[in-house]
PDB file of C-alpha atoms in Angstrom:
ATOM      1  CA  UNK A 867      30.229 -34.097 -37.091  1.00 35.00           C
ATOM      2  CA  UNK A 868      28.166 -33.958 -33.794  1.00 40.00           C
ATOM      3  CA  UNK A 869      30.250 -31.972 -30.957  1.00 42.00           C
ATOM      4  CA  UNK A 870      31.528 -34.081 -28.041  1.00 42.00           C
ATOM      5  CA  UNK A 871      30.153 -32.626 -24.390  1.00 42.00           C
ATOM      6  CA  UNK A 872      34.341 -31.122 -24.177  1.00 42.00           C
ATOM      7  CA  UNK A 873      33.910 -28.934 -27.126  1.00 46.00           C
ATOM      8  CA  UNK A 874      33.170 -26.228 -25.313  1.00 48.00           C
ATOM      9  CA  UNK A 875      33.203 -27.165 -21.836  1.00 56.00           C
ATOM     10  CA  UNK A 876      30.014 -27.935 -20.986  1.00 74.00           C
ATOM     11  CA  UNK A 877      29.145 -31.089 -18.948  1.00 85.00           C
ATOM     12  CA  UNK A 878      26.118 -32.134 -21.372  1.00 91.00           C
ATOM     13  CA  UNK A 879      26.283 -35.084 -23.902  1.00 90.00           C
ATOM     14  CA  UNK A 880      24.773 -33.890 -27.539  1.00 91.00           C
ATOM     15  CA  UNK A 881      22.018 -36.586 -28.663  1.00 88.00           C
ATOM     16  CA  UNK A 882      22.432 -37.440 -32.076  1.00 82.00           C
ATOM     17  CA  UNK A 883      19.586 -36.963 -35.091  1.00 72.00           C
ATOM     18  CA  UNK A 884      19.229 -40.183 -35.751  1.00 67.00           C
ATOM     19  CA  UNK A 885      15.575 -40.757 -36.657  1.00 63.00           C
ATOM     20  CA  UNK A 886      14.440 -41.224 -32.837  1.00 66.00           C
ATOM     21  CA  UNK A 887      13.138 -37.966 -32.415  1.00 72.00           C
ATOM     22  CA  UNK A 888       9.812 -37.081 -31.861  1.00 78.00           C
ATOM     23  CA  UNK A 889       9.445 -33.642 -33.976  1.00 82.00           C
ATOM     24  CA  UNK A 890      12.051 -30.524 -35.065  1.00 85.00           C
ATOM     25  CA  UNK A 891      10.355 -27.123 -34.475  1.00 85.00           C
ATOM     26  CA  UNK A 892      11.970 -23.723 -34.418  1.00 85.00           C
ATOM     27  CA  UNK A 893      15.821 -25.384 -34.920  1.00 89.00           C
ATOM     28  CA  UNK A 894      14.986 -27.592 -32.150  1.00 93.00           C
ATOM     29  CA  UNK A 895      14.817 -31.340 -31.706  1.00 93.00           C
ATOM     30  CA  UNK A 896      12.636 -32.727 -29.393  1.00 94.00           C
ATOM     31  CA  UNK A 897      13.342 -36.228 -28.190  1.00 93.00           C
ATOM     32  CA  UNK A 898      11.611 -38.081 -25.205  1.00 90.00           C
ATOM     33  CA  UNK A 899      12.136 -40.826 -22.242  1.00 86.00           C
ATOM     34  CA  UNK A 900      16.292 -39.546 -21.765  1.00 91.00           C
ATOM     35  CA  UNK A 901      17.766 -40.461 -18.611  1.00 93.00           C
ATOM     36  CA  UNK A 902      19.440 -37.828 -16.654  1.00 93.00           C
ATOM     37  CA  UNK A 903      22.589 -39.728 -16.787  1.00 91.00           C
ATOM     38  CA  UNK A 904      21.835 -40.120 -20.107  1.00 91.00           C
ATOM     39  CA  UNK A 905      22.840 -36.186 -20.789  1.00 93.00           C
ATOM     40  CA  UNK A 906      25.435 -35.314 -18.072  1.00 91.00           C
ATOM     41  CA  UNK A 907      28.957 -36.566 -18.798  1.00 85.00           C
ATOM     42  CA  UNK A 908      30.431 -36.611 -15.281  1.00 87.00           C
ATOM     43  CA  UNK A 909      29.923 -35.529 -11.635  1.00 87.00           C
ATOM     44  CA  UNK A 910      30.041 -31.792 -11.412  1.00 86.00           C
ATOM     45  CA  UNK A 911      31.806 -30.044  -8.170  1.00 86.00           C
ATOM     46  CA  UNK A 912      29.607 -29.722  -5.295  1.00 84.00           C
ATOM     47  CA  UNK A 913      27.232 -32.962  -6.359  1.00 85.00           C
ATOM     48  CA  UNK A 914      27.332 -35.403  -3.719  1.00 87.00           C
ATOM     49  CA  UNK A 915      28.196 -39.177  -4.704  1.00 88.00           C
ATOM     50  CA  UNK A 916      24.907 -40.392  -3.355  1.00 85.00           C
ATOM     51  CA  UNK A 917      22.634 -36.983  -4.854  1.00 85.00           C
ATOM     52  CA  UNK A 918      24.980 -38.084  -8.691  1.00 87.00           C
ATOM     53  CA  UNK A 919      23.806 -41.892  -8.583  1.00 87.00           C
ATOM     54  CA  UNK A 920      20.121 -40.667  -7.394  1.00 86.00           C
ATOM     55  CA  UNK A 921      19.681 -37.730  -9.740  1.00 88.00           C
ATOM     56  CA  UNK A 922      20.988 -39.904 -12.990  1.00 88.00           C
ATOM     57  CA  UNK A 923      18.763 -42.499 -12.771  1.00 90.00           C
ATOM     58  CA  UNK A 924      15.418 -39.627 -12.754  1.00 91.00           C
ATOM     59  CA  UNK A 925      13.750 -39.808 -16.284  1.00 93.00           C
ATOM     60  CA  UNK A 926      13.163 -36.928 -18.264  1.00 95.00           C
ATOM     61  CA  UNK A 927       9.913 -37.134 -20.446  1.00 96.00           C
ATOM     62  CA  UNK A 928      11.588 -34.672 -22.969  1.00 96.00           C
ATOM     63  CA  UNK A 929      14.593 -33.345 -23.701  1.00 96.00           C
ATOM     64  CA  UNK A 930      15.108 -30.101 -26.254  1.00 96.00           C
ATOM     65  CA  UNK A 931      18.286 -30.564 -28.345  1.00 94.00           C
ATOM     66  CA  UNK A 932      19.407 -27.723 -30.719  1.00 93.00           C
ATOM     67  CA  UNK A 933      18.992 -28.935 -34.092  1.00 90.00           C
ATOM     68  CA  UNK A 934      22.529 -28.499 -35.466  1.00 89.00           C
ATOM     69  CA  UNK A 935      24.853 -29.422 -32.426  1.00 90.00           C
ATOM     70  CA  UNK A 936      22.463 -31.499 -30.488  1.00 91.00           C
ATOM     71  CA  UNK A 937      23.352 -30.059 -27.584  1.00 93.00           C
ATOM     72  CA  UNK A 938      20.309 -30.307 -24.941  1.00 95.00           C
ATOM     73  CA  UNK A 939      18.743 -26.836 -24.310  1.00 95.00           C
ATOM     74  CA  UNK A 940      15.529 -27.633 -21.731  1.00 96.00           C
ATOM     75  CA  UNK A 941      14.172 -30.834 -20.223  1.00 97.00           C
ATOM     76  CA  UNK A 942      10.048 -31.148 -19.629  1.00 97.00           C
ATOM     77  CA  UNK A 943       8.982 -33.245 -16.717  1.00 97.00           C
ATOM     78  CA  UNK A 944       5.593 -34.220 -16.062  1.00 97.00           C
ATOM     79  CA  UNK A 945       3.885 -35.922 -12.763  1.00 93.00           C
ATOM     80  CA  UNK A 946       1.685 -36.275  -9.726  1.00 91.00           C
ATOM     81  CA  UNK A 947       3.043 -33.468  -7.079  1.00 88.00           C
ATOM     82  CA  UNK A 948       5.438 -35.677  -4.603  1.00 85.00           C
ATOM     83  CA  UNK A 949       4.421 -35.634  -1.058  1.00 86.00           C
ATOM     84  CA  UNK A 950       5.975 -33.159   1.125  1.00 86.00           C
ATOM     85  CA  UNK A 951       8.831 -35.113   2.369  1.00 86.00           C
ATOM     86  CA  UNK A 952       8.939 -38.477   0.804  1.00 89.00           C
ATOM     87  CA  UNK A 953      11.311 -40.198  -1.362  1.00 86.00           C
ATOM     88  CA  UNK A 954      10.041 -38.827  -4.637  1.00 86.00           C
ATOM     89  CA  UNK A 955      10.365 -35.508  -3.800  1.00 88.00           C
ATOM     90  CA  UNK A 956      13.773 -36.355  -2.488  1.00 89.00           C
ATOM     91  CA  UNK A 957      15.171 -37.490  -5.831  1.00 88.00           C
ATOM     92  CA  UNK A 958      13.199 -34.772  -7.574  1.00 90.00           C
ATOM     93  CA  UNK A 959      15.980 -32.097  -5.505  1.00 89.00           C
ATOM     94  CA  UNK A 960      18.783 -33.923  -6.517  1.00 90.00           C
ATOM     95  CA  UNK A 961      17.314 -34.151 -10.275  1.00 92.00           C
ATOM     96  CA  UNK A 962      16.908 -30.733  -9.762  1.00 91.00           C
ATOM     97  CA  UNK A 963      20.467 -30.094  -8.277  1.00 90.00           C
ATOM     98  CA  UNK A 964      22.388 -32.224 -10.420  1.00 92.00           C
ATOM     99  CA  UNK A 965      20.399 -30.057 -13.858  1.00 93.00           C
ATOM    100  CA  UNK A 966      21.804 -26.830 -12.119  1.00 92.00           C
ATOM    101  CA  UNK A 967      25.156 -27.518 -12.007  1.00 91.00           C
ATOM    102  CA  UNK A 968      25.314 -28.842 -15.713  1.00 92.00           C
ATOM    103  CA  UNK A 969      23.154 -25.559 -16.396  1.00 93.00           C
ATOM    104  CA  UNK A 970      20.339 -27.533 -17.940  1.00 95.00           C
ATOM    105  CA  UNK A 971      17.066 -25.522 -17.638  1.00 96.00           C
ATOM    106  CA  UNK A 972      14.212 -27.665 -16.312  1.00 96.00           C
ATOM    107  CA  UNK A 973      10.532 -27.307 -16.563  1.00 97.00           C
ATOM    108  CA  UNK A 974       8.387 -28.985 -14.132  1.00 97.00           C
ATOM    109  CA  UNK A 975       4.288 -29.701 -14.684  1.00 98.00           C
ATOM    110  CA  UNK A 976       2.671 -31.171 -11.962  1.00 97.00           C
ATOM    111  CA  UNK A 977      -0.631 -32.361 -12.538  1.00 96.00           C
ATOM    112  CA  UNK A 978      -3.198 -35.695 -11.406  1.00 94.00           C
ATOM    113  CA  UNK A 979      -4.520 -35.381 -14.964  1.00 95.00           C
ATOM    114  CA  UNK A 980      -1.539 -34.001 -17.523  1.00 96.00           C
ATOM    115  CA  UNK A 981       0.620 -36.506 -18.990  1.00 95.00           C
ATOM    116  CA  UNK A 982       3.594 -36.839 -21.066  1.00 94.00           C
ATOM    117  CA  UNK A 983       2.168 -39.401 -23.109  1.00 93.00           C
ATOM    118  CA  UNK A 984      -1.002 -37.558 -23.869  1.00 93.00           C
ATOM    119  CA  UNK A 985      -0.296 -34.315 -23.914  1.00 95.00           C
ATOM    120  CA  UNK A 986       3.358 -33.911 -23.432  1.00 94.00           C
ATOM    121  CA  UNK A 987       4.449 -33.274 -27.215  1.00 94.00           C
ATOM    122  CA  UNK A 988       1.290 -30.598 -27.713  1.00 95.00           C
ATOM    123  CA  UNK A 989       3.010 -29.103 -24.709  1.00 97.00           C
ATOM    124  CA  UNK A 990       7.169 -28.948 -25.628  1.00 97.00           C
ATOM    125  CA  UNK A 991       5.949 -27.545 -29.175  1.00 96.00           C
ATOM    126  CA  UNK A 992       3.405 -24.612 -27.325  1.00 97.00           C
ATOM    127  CA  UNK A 993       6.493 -23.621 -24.953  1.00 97.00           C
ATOM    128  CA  UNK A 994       9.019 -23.996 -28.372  1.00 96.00           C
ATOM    129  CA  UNK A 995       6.533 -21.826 -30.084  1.00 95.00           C
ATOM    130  CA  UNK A 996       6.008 -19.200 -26.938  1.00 96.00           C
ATOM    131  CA  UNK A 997       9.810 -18.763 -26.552  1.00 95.00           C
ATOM    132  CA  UNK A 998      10.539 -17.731 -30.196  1.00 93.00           C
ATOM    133  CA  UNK A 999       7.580 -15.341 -30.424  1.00 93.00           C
ATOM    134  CA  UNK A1000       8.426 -13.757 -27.073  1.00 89.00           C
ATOM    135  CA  UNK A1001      12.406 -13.332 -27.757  1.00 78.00           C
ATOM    136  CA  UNK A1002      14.454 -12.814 -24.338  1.00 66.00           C
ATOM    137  CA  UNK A1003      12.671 -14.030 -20.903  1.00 60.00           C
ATOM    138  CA  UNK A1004      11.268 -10.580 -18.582  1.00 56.00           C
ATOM    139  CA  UNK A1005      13.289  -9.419 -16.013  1.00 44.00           C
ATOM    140  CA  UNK A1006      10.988  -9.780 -12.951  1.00 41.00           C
ATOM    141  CA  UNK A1007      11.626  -8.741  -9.646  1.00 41.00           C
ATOM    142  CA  UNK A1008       9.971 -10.206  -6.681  1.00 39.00           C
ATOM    143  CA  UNK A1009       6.434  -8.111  -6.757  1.00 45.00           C
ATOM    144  CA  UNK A1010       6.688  -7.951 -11.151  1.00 45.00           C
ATOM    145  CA  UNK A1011       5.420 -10.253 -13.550  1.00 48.00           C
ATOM    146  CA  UNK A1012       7.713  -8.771 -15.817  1.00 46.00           C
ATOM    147  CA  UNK A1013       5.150  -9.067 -18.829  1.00 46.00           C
ATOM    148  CA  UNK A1014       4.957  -5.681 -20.762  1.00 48.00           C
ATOM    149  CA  UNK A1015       1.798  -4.389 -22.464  1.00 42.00           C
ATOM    150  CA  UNK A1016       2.390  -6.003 -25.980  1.00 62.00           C
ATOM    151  CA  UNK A1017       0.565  -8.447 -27.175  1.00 72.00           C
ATOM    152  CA  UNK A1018       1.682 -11.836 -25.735  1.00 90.00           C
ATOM    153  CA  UNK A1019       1.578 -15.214 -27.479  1.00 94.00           C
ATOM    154  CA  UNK A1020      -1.245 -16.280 -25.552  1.00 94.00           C
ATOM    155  CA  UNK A1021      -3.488 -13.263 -26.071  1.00 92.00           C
ATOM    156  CA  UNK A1022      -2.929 -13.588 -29.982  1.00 93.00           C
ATOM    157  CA  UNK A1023      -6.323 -13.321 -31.504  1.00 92.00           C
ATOM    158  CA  UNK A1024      -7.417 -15.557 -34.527  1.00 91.00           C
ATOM    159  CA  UNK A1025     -10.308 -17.934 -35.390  1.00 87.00           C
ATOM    160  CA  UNK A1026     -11.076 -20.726 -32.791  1.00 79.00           C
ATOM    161  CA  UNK A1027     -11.702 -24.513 -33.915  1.00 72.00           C
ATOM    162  CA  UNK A1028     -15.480 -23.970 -33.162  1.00 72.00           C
ATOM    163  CA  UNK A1029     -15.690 -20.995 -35.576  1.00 79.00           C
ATOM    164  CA  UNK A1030     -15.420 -18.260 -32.883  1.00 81.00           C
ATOM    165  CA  UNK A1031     -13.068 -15.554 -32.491  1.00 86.00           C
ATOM    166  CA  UNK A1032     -10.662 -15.429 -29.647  1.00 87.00           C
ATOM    167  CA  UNK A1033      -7.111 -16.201 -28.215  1.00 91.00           C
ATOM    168  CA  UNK A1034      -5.792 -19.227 -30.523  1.00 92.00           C
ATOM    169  CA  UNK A1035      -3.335 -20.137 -28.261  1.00 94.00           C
ATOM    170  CA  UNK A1036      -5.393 -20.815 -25.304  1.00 95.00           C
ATOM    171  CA  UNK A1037      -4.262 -24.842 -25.018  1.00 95.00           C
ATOM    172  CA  UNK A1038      -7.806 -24.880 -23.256  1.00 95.00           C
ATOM    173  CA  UNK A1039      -9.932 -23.204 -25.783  1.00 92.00           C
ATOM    174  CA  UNK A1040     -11.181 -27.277 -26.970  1.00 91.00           C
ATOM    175  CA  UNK A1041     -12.016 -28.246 -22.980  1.00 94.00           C
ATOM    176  CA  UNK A1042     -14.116 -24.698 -23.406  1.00 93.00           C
ATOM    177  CA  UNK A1043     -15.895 -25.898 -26.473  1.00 90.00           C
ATOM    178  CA  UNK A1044     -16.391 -29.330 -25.286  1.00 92.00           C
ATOM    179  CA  UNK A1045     -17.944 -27.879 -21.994  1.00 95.00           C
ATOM    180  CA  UNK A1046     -20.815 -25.654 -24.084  1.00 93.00           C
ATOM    181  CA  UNK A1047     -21.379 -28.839 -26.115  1.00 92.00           C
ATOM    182  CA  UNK A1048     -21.789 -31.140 -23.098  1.00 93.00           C
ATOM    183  CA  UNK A1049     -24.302 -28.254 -21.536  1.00 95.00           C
ATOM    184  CA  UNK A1050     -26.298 -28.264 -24.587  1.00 95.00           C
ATOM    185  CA  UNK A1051     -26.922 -32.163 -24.631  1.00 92.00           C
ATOM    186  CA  UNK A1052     -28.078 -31.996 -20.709  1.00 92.00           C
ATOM    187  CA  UNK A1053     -24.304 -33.565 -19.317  1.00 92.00           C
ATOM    188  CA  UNK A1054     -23.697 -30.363 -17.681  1.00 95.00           C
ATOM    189  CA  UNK A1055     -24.944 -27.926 -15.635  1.00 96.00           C
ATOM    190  CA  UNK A1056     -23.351 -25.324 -16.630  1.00 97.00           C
ATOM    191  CA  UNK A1057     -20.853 -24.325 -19.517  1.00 96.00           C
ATOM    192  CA  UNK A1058     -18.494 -22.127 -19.014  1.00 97.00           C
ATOM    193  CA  UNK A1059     -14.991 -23.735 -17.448  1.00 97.00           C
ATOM    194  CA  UNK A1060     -13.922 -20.875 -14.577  1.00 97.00           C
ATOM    195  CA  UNK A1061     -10.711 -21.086 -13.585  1.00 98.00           C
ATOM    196  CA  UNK A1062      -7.848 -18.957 -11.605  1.00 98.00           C
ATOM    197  CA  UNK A1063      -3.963 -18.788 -11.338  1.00 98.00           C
ATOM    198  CA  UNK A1064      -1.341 -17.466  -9.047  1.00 98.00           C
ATOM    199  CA  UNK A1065       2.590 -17.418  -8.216  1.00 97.00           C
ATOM    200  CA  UNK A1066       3.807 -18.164  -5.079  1.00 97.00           C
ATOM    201  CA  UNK A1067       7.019 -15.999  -4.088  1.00 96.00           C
ATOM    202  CA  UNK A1068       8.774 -19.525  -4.224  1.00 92.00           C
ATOM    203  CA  UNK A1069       8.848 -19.672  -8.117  1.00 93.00           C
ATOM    204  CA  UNK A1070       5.937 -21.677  -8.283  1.00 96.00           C
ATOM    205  CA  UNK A1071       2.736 -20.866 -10.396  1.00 98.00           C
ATOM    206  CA  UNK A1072      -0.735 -22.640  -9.999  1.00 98.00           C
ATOM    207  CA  UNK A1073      -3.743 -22.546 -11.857  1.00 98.00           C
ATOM    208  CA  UNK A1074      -7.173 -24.431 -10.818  1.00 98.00           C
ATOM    209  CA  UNK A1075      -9.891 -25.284 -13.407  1.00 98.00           C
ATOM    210  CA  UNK A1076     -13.233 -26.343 -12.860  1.00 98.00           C
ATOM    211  CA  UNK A1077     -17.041 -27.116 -14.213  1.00 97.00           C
ATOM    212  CA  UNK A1078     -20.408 -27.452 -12.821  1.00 97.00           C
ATOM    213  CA  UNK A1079     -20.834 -31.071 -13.636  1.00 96.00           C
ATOM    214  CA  UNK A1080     -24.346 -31.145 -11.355  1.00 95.00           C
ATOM    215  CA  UNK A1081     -25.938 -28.468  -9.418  1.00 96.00           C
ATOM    216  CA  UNK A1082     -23.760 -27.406  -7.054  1.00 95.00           C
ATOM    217  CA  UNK A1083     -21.190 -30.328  -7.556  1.00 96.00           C
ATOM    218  CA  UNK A1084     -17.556 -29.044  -9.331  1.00 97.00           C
ATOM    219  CA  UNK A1085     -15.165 -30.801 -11.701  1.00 97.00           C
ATOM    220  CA  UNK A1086     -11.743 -29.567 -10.621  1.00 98.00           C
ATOM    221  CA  UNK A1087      -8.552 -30.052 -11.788  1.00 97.00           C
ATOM    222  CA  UNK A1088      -5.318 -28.224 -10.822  1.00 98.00           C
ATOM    223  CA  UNK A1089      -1.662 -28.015 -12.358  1.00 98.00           C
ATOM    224  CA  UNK A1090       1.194 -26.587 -10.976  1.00 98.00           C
ATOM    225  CA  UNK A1091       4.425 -25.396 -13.095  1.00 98.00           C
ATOM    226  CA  UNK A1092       7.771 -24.694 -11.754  1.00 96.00           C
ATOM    227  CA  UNK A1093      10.438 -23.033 -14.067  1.00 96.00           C
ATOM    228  CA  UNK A1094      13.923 -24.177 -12.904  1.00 94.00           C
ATOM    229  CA  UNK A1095      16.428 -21.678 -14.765  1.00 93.00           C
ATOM    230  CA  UNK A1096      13.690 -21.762 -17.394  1.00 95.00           C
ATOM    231  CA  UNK A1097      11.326 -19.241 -19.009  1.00 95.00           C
ATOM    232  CA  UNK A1098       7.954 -20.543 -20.846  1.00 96.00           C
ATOM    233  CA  UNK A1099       7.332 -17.761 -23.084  1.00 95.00           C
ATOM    234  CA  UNK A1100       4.457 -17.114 -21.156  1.00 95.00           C
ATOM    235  CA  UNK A1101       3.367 -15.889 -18.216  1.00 95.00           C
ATOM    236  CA  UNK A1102       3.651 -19.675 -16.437  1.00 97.00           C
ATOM    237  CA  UNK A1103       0.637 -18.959 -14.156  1.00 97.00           C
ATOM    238  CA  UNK A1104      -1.950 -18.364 -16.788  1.00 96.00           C
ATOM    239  CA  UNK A1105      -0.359 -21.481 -18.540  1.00 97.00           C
ATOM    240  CA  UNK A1106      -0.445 -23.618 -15.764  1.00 98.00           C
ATOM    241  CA  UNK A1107      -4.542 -22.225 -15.683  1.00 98.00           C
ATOM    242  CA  UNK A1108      -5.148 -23.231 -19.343  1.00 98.00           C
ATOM    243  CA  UNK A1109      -3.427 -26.812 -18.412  1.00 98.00           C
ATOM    244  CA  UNK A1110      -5.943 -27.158 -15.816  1.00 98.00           C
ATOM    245  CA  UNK A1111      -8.611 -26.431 -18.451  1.00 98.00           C
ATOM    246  CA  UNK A1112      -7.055 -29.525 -20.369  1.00 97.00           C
ATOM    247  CA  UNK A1113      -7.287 -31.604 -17.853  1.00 97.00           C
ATOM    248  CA  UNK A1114     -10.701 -31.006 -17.444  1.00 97.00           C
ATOM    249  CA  UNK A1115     -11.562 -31.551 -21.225  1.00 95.00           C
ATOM    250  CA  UNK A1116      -9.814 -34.760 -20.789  1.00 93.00           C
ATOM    251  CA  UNK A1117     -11.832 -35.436 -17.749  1.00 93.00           C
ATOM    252  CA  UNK A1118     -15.354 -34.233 -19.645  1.00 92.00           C
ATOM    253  CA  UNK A1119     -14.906 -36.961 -22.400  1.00 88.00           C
ATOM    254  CA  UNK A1120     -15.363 -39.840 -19.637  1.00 84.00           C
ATOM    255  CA  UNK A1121     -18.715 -38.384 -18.473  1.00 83.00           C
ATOM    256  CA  UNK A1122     -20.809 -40.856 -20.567  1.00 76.00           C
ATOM    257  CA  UNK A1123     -18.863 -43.692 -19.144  1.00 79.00           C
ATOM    258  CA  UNK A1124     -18.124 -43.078 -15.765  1.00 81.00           C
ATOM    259  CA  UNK A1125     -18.747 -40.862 -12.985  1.00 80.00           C
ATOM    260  CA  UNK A1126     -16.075 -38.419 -11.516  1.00 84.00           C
ATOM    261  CA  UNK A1127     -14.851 -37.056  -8.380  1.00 90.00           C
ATOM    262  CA  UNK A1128     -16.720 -33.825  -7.836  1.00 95.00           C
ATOM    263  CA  UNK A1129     -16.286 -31.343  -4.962  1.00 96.00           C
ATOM    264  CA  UNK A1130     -19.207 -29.329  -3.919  1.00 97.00           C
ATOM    265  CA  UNK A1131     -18.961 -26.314  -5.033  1.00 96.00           C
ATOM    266  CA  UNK A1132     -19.684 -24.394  -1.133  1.00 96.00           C
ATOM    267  CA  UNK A1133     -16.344 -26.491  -0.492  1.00 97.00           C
ATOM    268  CA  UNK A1134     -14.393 -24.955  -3.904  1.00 97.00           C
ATOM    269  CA  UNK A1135     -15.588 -21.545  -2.513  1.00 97.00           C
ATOM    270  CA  UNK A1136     -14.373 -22.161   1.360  1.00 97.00           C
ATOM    271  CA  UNK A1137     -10.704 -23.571  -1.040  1.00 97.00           C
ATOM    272  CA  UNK A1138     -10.620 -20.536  -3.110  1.00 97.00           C
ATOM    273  CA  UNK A1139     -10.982 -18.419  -0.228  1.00 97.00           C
ATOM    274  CA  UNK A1140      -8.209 -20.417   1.595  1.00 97.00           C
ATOM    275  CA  UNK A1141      -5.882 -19.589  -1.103  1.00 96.00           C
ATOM    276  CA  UNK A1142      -7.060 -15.561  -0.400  1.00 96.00           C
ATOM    277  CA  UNK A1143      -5.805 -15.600   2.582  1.00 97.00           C
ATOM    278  CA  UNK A1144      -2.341 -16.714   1.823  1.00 96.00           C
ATOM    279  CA  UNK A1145      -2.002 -13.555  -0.598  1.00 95.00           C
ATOM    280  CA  UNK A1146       0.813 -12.170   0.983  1.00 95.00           C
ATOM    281  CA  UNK A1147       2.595 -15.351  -0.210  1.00 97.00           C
ATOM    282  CA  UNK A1148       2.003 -14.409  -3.803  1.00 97.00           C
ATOM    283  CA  UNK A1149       3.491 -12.755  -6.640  1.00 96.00           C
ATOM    284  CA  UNK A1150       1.520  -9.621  -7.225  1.00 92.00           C
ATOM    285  CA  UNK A1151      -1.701 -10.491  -4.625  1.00 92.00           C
ATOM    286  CA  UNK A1152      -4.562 -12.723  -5.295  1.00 95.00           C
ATOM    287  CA  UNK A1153      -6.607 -11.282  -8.309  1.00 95.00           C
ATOM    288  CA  UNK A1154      -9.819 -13.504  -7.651  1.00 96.00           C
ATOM    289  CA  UNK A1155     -11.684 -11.649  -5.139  1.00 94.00           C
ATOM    290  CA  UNK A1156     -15.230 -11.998  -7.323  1.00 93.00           C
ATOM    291  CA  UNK A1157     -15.005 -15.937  -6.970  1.00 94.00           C
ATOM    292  CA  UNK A1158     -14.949 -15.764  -2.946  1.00 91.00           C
ATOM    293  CA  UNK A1159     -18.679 -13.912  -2.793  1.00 83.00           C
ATOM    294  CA  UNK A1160     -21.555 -16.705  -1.641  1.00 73.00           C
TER     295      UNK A1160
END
C-alpha cells in the first residue's frame, strides 16, 4: 500500500507507480511535468498565502520518487535564466521557498540551449547514477570544493563511443567527437570544444563552452546549475561545463542548415577576462588564467 504524505510527517504527497513513469534507476522512479502543488499536501508555517498559490502552480520537469514508497526525493528544473528582477524569477523564489520548507531538494539548470524534453531524462539518470557511485555529498566549506583525491564518477576512464580512451562519463564527450568530425569535412575551423567552469560564493556554478566555427568567430554556449539542498554527485561546476559542451553539439548539428550566432572570439577573450576579475567572488579563484593571454 503506497504511504499517505502523514505517515511520517512529511508534507510531500507519494506519486504512485502506475505505468506513467518515465524510467526506474538505482530504486528510483523518475516521473516528469508534476506540479508543485501536485507534491506538497498543505501550506507549511512561514509560506505566505500569496508565495503558496504562486509557488504551486511552478512546473517541475522531473520529479525523483523512491521506488518503494513513492515518496519524492529531488525535483530537476530546466530553463532560460529569468531576468534579474522580473516576474519569472519572482515565482522561481517562492518555488524555491515553498520546496524548502517541505524539504524537497531542488536542482536548477539554466541554459538557452538545454532542455527537458531533449536532454532532460539523459540528465536525471547521469545525476541518479553520480549520487550512488559517490555515496554521501562533501562537506565543503566556503573556500573547499570538498572533492577528495579518489577517483570521481566523472573522471572514470573507459572506452569512448568514437573508439578512444577517456572519461566515459563526460555528457560532452559526443559534442567533442562531433566537433573533430565537422573540422575534418571543412565546417569548422577548429576542433577541439574549450570550455571553463566556476562557483560563485552564492551556490551557483557556471560553465561556458565554445568552438571556432570560422576564423576568429566562436560558438558559445553557457549553463548555469544551482543545487538547492541538493548534491549532484559531481562537482556541479565541471557538470554545468560538460552541459555547455552539449549544448554546443546540439548547436553543431544545425550548421548545414542554418547559420548561428557567433561571438568573435577578441570579444570571448575581453568576457573571459571579465569573469577574472570577479575572482574574489568565486569558490576557490578563477583557474583559467591561460585562456586570458592575446
Amino acid at each position: 500500500m503506497t504511504r499517505t504524505a502523514t505517515d511520517d510527517g512529511s508534507r510531500l504527497r507519494p506519486l504512485p507507480v502506475d505505468g506513467g513513469a518515465l524510467s526506474t534507476r538505482a530504486g528510483q522512479v523518475v516521473h516528469a511535468g508534476r506540479r508543485l502543488g501536485d507534491l506538497v499536501t498543505r501550506r507549511p508555517e512561514g509560506i505566505t498565502g500569496h508565495q503558496w498559490s504562486s509557488a504551486t502552480r511552478e512546473e517541475l520537469d522531473h520529479v525523483v520518487c523512491a521506488a518503494d514508497t513513492g515518496r519524492p526525493l529531488f525535483a530537476v528544473v530546466f530553463g532560460a535564466p529569468a531576468p534579474a528582477g522580473s516576474a519569472a524569477q519572482r515565482a522561481e523564489r517562492m518555488r524555491d521557498a515553498v520546496c524548502a520548507a517541505v524539504d524537497l531538494p531542488v536542482l536548477r539548470i539554466e541554459s538557452a540551449t538545454v532542455r527537458a524534453a531533449a536532454h532532460g531524462l539523459r540528465i536525471v539518470g547521469y545525476v541518479i547514477d553520480a549520487r550512488a557511485y559517490a555515496g554521501p555529498g562533501p562537506s565543503a566549506g566556503p573556500d573547499d570544493d570538498g572533492y577528495d583525491t579518489a577517483v570521481g564518477f566523472r573522471d572514470i576512464v573507459g572506452r569512448l563511443p568514437d573508439g578512444r580512451t577517456g572519461p566515459v562519463n563526460d555528457l560532452g564527450a559526443l559534442a567533442r567527437a562531433a566537433a573533430v568530425e565537422a573540422y575534418v569535412s571543412r565546417r569548422l575551423a577548429d576542433p577541439i570544444v574549450r570550455g571553463l567552469h566556476v562557483r560563485w560564493r552564492d551556490g551557483a556554478a557556471e560553465g561556458w563552452s565554445w568552438v571556432e566555427v570560422r576564423p576568429g568567430r566562436c560558438l558559445v554556449e553557457r549553463v548555469t546549475i544551482r543545487e538547492h539542498r541538493f548534491w549532484c554527485g559531481v562537482d556541479a561546476a565541471r557538470l554545468a561545463e560538460d552541459l555547455a559542451a552539449v549544448a554546443v553539439g546540439d548547436r553543431l548539428r544545425a550548421l548545414e542548415t542554418e547559420e548561428p550566432a557567433l561571438v568573435d572570439r577578441a570579444e570571448l577573450r575581453r568576457e573571459i577576462r571579465g569573469l577574472r576579475a570577479r575572482r574574489d567572488e568565486l569558490v576557490g579563484g578563477f583557474a583559467f588564467d591561460h585562456l586570458c593571454a592575446d
